[in-house]
Coordinates of C-alpha atoms and ligand atoms in Angstrom, one line a residue:
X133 CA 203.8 -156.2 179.6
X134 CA 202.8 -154.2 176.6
X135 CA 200.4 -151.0 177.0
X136 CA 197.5 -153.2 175.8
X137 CA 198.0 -155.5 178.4
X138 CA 198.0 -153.2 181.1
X139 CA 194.8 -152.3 179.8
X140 CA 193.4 -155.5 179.4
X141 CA 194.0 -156.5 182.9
X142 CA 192.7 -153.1 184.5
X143 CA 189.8 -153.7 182.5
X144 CA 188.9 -156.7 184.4
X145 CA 190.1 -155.5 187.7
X146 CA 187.5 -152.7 186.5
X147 CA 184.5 -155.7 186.9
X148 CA 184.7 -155.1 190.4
X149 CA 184.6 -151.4 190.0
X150 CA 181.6 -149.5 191.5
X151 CA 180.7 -145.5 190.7
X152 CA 178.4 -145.1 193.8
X153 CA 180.9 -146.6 196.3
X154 CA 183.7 -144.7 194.0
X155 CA 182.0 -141.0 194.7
X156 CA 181.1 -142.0 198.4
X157 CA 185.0 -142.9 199.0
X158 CA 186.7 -140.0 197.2
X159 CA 184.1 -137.0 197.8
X160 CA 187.1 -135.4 195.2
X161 CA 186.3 -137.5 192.4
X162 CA 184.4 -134.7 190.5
X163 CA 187.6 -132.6 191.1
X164 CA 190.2 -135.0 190.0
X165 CA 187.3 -136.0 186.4
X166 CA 186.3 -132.5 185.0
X167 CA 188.1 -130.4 182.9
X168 CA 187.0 -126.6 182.0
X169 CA 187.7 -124.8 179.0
X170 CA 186.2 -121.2 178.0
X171 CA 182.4 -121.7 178.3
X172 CA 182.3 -125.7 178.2
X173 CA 182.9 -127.7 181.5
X174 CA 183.5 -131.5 181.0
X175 CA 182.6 -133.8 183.8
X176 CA 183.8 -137.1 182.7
X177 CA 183.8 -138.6 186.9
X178 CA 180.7 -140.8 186.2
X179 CA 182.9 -143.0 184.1
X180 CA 184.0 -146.6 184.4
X181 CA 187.7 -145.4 185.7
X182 CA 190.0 -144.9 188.4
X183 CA 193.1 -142.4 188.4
X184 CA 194.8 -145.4 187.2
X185 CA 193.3 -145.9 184.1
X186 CA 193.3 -142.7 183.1
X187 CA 197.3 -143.0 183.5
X188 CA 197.5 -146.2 181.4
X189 CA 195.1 -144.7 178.8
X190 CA 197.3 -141.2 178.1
X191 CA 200.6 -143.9 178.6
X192 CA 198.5 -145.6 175.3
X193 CA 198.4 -142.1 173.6
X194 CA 201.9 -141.3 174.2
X195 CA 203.2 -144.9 172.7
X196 CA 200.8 -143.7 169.7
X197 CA 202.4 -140.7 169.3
X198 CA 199.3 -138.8 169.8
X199 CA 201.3 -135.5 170.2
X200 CA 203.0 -136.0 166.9
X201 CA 200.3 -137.2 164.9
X202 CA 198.5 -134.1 166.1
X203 CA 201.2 -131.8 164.8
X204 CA 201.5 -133.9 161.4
X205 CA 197.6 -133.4 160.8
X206 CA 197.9 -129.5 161.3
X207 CA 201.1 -129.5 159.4
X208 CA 198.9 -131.0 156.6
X209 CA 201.0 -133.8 156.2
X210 CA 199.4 -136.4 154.3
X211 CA 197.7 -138.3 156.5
X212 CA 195.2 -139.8 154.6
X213 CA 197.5 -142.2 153.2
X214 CA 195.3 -144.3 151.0
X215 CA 194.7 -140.9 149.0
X216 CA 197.4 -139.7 149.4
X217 CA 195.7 -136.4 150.7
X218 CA 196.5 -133.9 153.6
X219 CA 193.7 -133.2 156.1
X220 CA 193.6 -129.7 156.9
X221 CA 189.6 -128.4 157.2
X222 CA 191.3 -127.0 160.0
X223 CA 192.9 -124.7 157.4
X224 CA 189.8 -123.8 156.9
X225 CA 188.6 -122.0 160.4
X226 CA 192.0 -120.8 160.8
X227 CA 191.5 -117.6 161.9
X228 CA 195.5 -116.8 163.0
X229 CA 197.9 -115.2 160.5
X230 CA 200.1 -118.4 160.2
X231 CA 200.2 -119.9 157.0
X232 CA 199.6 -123.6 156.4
X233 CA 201.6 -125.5 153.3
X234 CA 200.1 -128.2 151.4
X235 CA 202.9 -129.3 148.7
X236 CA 205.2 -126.3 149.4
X237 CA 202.2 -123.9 148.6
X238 CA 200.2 -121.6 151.3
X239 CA 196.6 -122.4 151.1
X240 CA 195.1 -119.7 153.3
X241 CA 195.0 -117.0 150.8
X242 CA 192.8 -119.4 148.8
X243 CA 190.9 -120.2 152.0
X244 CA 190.4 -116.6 152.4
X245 CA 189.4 -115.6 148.9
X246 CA 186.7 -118.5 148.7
X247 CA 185.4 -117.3 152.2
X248 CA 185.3 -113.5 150.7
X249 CA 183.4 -114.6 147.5
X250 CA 180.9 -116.6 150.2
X251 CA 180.3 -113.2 151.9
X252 CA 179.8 -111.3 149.1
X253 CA 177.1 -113.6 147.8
X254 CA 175.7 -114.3 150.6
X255 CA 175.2 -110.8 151.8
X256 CA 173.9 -110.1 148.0
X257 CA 171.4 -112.8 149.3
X258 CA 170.4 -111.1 152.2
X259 CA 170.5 -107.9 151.1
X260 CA 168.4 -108.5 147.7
X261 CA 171.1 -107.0 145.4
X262 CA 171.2 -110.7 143.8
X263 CA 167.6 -110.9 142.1
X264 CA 166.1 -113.7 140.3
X265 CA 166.0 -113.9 136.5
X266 CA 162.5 -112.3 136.6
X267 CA 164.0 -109.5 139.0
X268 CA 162.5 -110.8 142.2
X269 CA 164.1 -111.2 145.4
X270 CA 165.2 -114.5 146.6
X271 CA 163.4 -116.4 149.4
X272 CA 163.8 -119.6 149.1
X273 CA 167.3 -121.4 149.1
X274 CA 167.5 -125.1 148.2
X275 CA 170.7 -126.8 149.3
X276 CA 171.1 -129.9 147.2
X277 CA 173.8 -132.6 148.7
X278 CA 174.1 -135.8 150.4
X279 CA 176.1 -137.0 153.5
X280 CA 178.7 -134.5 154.3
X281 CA 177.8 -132.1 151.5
X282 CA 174.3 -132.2 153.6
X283 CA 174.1 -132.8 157.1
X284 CA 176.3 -130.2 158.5
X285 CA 174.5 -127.2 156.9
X286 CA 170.9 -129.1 157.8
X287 CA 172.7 -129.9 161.5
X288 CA 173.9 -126.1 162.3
X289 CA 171.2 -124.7 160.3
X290 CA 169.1 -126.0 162.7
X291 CA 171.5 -125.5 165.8
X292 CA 171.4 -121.8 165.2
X293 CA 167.9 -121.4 164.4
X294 CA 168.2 -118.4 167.0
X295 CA 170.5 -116.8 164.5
X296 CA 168.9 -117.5 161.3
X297 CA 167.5 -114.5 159.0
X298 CA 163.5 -115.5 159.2
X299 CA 162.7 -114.2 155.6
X300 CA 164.6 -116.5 153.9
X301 CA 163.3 -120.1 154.0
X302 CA 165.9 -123.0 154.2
X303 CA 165.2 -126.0 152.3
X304 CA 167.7 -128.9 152.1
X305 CA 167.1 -131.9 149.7
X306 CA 169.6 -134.9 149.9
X307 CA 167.6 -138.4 149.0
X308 CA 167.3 -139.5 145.7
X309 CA 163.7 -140.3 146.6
X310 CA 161.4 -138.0 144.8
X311 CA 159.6 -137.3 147.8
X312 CA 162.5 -135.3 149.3
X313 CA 162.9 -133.1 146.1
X314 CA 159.0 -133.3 146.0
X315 CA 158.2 -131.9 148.8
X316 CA 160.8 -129.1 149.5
X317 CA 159.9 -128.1 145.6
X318 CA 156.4 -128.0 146.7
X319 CA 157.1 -124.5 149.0
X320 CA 159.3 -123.0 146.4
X321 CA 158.1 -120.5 143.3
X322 CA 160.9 -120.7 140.6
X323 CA 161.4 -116.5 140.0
X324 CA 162.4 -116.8 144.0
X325 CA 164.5 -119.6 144.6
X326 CA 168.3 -120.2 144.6
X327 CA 169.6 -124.2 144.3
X328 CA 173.3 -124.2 145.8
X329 CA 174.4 -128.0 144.0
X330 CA 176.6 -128.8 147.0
X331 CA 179.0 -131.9 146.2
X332 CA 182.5 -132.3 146.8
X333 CA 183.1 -134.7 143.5
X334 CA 179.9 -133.3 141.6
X335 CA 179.4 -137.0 140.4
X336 CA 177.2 -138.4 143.3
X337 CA 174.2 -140.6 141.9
X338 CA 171.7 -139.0 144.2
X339 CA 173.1 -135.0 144.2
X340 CA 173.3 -134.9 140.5
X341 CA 169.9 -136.4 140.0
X342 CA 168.1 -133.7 142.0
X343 CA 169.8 -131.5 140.6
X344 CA 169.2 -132.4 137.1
X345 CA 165.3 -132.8 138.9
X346 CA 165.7 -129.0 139.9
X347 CA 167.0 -127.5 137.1
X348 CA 163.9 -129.0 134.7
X349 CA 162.2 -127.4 137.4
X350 CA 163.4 -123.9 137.0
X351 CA 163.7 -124.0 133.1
X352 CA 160.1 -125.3 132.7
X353 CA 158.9 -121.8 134.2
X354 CA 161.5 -119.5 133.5
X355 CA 164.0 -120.8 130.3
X356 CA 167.4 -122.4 130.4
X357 CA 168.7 -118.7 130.9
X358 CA 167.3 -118.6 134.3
X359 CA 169.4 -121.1 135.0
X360 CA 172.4 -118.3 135.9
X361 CA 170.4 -116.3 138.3
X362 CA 168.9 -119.7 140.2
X363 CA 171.9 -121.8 140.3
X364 CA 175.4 -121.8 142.2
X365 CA 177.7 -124.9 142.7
X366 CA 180.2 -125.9 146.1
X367 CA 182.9 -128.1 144.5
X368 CA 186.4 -129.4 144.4
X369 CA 185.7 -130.3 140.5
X370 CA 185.4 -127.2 138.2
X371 CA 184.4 -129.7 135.5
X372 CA 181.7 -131.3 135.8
X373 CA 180.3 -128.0 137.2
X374 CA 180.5 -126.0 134.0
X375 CA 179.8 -129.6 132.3
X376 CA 175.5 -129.0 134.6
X377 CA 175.8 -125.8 133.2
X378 CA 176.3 -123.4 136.0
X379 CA 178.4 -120.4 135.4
X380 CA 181.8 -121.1 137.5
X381 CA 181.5 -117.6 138.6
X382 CA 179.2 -119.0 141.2
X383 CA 181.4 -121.9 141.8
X384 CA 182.3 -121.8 145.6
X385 CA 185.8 -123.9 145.7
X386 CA 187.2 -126.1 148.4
X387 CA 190.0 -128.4 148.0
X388 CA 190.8 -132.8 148.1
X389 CA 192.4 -132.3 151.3
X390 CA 188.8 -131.5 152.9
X391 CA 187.1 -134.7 153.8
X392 CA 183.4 -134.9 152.9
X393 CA 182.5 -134.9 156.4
X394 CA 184.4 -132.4 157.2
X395 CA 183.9 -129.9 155.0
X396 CA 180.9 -127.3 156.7
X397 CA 184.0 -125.0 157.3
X398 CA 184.4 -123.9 154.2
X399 CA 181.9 -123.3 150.7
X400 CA 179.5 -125.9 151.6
X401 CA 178.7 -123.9 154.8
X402 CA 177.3 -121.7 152.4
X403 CA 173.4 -122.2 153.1
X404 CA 174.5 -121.8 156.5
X405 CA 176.5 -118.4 156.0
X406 CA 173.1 -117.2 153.6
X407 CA 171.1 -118.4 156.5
X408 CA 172.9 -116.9 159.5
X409 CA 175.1 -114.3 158.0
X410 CA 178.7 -113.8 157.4
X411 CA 179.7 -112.1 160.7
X412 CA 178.2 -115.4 163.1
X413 CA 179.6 -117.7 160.2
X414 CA 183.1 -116.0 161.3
X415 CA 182.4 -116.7 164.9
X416 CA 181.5 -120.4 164.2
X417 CA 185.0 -120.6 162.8
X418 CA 186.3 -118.9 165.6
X419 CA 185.1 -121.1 167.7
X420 CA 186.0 -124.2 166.3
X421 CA 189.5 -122.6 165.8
X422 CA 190.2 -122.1 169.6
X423 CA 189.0 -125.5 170.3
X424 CA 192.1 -126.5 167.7
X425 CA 194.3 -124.5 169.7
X426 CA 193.2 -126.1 172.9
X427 CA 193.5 -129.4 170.9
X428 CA 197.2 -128.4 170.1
X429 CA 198.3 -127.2 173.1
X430 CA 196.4 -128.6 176.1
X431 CA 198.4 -131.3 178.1
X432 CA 196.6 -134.4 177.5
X433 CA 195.1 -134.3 181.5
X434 CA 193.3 -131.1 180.4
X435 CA 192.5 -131.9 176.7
X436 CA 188.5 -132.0 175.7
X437 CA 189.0 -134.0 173.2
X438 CA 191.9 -136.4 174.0
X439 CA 189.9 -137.3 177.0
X440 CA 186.6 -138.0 175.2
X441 CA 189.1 -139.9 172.8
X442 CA 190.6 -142.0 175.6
X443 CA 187.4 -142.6 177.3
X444 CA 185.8 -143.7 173.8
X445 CA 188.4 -146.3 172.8
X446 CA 188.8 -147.4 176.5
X447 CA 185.0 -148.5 176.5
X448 CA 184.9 -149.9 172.7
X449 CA 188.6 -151.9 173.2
X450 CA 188.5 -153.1 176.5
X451 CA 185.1 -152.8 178.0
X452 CA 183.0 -154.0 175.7
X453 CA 180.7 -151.2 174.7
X454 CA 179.5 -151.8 171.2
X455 CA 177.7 -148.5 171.0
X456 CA 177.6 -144.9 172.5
X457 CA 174.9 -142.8 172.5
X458 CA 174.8 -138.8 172.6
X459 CA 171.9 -137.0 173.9
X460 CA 171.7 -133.4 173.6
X461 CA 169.6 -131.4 176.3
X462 CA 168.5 -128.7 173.3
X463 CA 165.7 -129.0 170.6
X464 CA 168.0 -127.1 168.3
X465 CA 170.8 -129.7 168.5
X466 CA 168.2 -132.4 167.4
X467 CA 170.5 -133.3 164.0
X468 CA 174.0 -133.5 165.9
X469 CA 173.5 -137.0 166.6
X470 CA 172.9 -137.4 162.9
X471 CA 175.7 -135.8 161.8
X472 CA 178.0 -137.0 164.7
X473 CA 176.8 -140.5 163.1
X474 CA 178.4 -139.8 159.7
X475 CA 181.5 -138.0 161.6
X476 CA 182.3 -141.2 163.9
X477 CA 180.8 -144.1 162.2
X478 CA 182.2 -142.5 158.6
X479 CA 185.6 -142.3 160.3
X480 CA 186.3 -145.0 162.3
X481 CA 184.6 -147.8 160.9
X482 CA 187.1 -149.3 159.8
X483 CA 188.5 -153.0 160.5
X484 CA 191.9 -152.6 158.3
X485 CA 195.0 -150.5 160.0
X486 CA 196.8 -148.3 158.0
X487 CA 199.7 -150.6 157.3
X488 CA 196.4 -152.4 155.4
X489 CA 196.4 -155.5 158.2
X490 CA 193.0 -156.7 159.3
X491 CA 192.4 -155.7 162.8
X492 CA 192.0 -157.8 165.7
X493 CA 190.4 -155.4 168.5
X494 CA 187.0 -153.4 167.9
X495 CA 187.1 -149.9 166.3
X496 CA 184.7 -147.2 165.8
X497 CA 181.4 -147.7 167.9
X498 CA 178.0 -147.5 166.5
X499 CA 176.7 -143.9 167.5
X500 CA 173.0 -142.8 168.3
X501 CA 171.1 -140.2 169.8
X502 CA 167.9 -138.3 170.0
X503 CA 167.3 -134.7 172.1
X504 CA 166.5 -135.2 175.9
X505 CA 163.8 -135.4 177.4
X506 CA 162.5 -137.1 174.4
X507 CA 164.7 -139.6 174.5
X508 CA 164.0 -140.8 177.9
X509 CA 160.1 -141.8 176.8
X510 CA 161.8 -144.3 174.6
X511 CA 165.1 -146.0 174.5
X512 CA 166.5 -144.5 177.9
X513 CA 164.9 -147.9 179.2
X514 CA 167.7 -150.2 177.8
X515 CA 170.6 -147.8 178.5
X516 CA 169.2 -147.8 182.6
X517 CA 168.3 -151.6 182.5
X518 CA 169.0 -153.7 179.7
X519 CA 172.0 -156.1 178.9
X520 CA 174.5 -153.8 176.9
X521 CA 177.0 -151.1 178.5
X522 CA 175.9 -147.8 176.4
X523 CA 178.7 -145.0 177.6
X524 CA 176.2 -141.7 177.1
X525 CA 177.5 -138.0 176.3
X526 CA 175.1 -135.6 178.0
X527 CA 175.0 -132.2 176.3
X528 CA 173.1 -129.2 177.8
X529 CA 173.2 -125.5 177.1
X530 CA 172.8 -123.9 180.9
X531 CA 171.0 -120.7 179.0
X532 CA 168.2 -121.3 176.7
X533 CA 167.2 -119.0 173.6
X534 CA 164.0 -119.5 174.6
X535 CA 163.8 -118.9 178.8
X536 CA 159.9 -119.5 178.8
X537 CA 158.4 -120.5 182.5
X538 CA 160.2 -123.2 183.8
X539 CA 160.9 -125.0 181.2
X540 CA 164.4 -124.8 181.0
X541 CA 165.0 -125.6 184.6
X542 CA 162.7 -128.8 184.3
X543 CA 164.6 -129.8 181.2
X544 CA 168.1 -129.1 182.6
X545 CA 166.7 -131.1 186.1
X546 CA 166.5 -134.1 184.0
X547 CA 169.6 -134.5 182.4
X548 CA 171.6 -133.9 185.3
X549 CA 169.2 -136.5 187.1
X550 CA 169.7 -138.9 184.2
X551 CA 173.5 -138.9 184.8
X552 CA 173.3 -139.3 188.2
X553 CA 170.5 -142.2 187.8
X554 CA 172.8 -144.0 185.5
X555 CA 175.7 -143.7 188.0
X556 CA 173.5 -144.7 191.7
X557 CA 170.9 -146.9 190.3
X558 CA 169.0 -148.0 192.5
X559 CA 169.0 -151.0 195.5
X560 CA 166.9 -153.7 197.3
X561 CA 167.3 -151.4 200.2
X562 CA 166.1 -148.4 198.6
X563 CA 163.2 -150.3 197.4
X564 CA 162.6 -151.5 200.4
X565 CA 162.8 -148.3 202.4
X566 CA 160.2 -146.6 199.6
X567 CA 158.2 -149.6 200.5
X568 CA 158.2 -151.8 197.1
X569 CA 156.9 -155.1 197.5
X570 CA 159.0 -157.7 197.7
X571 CA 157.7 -159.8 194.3
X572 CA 158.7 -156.1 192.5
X573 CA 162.2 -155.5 193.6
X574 CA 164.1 -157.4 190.7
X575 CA 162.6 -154.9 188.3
X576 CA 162.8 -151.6 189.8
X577 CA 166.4 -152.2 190.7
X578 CA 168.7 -150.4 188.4
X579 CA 172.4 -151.5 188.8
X580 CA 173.7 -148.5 188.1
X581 CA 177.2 -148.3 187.1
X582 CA 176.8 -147.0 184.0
X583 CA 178.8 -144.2 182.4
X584 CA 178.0 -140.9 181.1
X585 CA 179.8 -137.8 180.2
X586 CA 178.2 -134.8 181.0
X587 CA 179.3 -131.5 178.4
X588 CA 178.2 -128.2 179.7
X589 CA 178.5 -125.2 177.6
X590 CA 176.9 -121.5 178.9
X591 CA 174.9 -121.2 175.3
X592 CA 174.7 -122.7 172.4
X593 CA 176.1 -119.7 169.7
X594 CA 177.8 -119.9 166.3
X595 CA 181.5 -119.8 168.4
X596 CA 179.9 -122.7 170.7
X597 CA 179.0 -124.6 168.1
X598 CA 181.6 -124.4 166.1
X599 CA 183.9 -125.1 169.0
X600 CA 181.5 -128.3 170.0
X601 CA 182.2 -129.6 166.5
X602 CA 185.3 -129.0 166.4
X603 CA 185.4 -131.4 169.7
X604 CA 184.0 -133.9 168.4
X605 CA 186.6 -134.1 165.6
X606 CA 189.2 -134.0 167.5
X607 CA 187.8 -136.8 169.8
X608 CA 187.0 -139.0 166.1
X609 CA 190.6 -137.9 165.5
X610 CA 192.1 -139.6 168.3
X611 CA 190.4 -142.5 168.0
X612 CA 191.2 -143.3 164.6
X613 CA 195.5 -142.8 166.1
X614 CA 194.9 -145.1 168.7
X615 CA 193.8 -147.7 166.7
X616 CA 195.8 -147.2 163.9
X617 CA 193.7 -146.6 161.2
X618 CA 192.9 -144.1 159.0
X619 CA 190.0 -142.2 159.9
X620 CA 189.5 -140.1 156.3
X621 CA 189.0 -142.6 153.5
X622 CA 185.8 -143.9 153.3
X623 CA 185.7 -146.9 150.6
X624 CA 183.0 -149.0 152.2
X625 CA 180.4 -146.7 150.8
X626 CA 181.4 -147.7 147.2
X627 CA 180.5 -151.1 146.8
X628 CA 176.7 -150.6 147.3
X629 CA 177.0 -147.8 145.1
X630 CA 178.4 -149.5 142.4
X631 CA 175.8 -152.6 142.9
X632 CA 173.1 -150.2 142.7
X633 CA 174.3 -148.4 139.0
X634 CA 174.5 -152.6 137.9
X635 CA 170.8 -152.8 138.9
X636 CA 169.5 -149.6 137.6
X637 CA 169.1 -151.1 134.3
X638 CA 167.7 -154.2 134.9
X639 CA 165.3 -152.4 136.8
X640 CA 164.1 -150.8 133.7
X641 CA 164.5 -153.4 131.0
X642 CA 162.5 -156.6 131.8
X643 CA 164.7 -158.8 129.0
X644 CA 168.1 -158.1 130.8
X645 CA 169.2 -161.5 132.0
X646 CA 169.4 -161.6 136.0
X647 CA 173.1 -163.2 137.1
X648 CA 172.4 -162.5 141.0
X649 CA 171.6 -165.0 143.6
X650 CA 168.4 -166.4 144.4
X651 CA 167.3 -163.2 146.8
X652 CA 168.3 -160.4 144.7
X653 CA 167.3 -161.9 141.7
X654 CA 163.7 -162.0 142.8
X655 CA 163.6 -159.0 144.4
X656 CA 164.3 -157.5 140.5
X657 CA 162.2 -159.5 139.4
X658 CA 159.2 -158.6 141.9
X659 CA 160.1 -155.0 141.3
X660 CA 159.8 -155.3 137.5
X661 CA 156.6 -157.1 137.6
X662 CA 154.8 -154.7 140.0
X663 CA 156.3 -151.2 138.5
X664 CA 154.7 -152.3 135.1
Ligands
F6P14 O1 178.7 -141.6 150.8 C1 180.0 -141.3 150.8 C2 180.4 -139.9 150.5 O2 181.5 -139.9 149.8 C3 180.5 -139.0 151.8 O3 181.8 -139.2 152.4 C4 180.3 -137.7 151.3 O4 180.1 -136.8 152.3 C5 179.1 -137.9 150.4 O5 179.3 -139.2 149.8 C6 178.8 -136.9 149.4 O6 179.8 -136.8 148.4 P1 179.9 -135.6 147.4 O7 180.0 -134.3 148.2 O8 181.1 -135.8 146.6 O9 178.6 -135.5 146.6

């Protein structure tokens, strides 16, 4: 029997499988599911497994060579094949002395130098020693970008709110709609705002429209020779940056073998280091850098994110799970689902392997997620009763930034109570024994049974952070090798893009013959009619 066999069969002897009766059998079962690591503790026993599965699922990491595809990605071998590219933004948090080759050449003095010129200008920032064109200080920043040149500033921006310099205003614009540009333009005066044009290939639609937006903006009230003073670019192309007109002098570099999504370790974290300074930007990296090395080195038994990995593709290939959800006890974690979405969904959704076969098994899940409690007012209903299994990561700080009353007590009450919930459920007899009427028992009865990871980490800081990103990574990572496919290109965005640039014109020009179908045609054509 191959390795997905085995799994296919435990999967159905899994039907029978019950949590309750599981942790009333083996009062151990928290010992044998959990893992610690520094400041995080993962319980992963309220899952849909038995000590057997979790041998047949690291049995299916060993046949993928999970070890070795580890060491090829931090060897920057090129494993994004269908660029041809390396993928090393773990190159960029690396905070040992090694060096790490890409084509024969040492990229960590580069790595450094970019991270040197982001503290010097971001201090200059902070300190006021940069001044606007008319010699005022800045206190507004505007970070223009879209998808991964977005949401991890806006994400850990927001995450370390705690740490964030409180005279300088955050503003981050990434829809082409007018509104977004609108309304963040709306707070700013021109003599005291800086616009960091954040884009990896400094050719996306909507990023170089506000940007072009912005810099009308700025010249309208202060002359195009403002422009030098208000404007600084994070880019891989040196080009088409001194092509906008922005002095590459403020260019903050990174490299092609950063993915997109990937990329807040390096120059575009740099509203973040402005925001929270250089020394926690360092410990952000530090963070994520030992979770690497626990990634590296951990046996798979004790590995955060090999076991999140295992667990993820174990409910997507063989249990049926179409979605996951991930609920984070913390207001300030509010955009980690967000950007967890464009990490996973980015990644993995894939349905081609890398030897370019169409797959027959399901691949990356479709990821949601809102802050707890809020959450449970709304959707917790269908992950408690409804039809679909929804596998849930629980993520709660145990200290709060803000220890007001009782409120963090109440708040960390409920998510434990929400994993235990999921797990018991509860029964006719309960019901009975709380003295439900008969007619009512069918719908206060929860099965149950349903799974949830439970993350605790003591705080959330810069290193936490960075090392709870760097988790989730890792886990995306792992995913991607067990299903064979490659988790770092991302061509399905393109076509809509493309489309879109087609229909621009027509838009515009009301003689321009329509060649679509039916829908699309008449869509155009109501647009064109009403916009007149
Ligand atoms: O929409 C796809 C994408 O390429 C993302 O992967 C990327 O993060 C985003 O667009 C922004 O791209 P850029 O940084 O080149 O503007």
């Amino acid at each position: 029997m191959t390795i997905y066999q085995d799994l296919q069969k435990k999967a159905k002897e899994m039907q029978g499988f019950n949590l309750r009766e599981a942790f009333e059998k083996d009062n151990k079962r928290f010992q044998k599911f959990h893992v610690e690591w520094q400041d995080f503790l993962l319980d992963y026993s309220k899952n849909l497994i038995d000590e057997k599965t979790m041998k047949l699922l690291e049995k299916w990491a060993n046949e993928c060579q999970l070890s070795s595809a580890i060491q090829s990605m931090f060897n920057g071998e090129k494993i994004n094949t269908t660029e041809n590219r390396a993928v090393l933004h773990t190159a960029l948090r690396n905070r040992s002395s090694n060096p790490i080759f890409v084509d024969g050449k040492d990229v960590m003095p580069d790595v450094l130098k970019v991270l040197d010129h982001m503290h010097q200008f971001s201090d200059a920032i902070r300190n006021g020693t940069w001044l606007g064109a008319t010699n005022k200080r800045i206190t507004d920043i505007i970070n223009i970008g879209i998808g991964g040149s977005d949401l991890g500033p806006v994400m850990a921006t927001k995450a370390l709110t705690p740490y964030c310099e409180p005279s300088l205003h955050m503003h981050f614009v990434s829809n082409v709609d007018g509104t977004d540009m609108a309304e963040a333009l709306r707070q700013c005066h021109p003599e005291t705002t800086l616009f960091i044009i954040s884009s990896k290939t400094f050719t996306t639609l909507e990023t170089m429209t506000n940007a072009k937006t912005a810099r009308a903006w700025l010249s309208k009230a202060l002359g195009e020779n403002a422009i030098a003073k208000h404007f600084v670019a994070v880019s891989t192309n040196e080009k088409e940056v001194k092509k906008f007109g922005i002095d590459t002098e403020n260019m903050f570099v990174f490299w092609n073998w950063v993915g997109g999504r990937y990329s807040i370790w390096g120059a575009i974290g740099l509203s973040l280091m402005i925001a929270i300074g250089y020394d926690n930007f360092i410990q952000m990296l530090e963070g994520a850098h030992a979770m690497d090395q626990h990634f590296k080195t951990a046996d798979f038994k004790n590995n955060m994110p090999v076991i999140l990995g295992l667990l993820g593709a174990w409910y997507t290939g063989y249990m049926g799970a179409e979605s996951y959800a991930v609920l984070p006890y913390d207001q300030y974690l509010s955009r980690l689902p967000a950007y967890l979405q464009q990490l996973d969904m980015e990644s993995n959704g894939k349905s081609i392997d890398k030897n370019g076969k169409i797959i027959s098994y399901p691949t990356g899940p479709i990821l949601f997620g809102e802050p707890g409690t809020n959450g449970q007012h709304s959707f917790y209903q269908l992950i408690h009763q409804g039809t679909h299994l929804i596998p849930v990561d629980f993520i709660a700080p145990i200290h709060s930034h803000n220890e007001i009353g009782n409120h963090h007590d109440i708040l960390l009450a409920n998510v434990v109570a929400q994993s235990e919930a999921l797990m018991r459920g509860k029964n006719k007899k309960e019901l009975k024994d709380e003295g439900i009427s008969k007619e009512l028992i069918p719908f206060k009865t929860f099965t149950g049974n349903r799974p949830s990871n439970t993350i605790l980490i003591d705080k959330i800081t810069p290193y936490t952070l960075g090392a709870l990103i760097a988790l989730y990574e890792h886990k995306v990572f792992v995913m991607g090798i067990l299903w064979n496919i490659n988790s770092f290109d991302q061509f399905g965005v393109e076509l809509g893009k493309q489309l879109a640039k087609n229909i621009l014109p027509e838009l515009t020009d009301k003689h321009k013959k329509l060649n679509h179908d039916s829908s699309t045609n008449a869509l155009v054509e109501k647009i064109r009619k009403m916009r007149k």
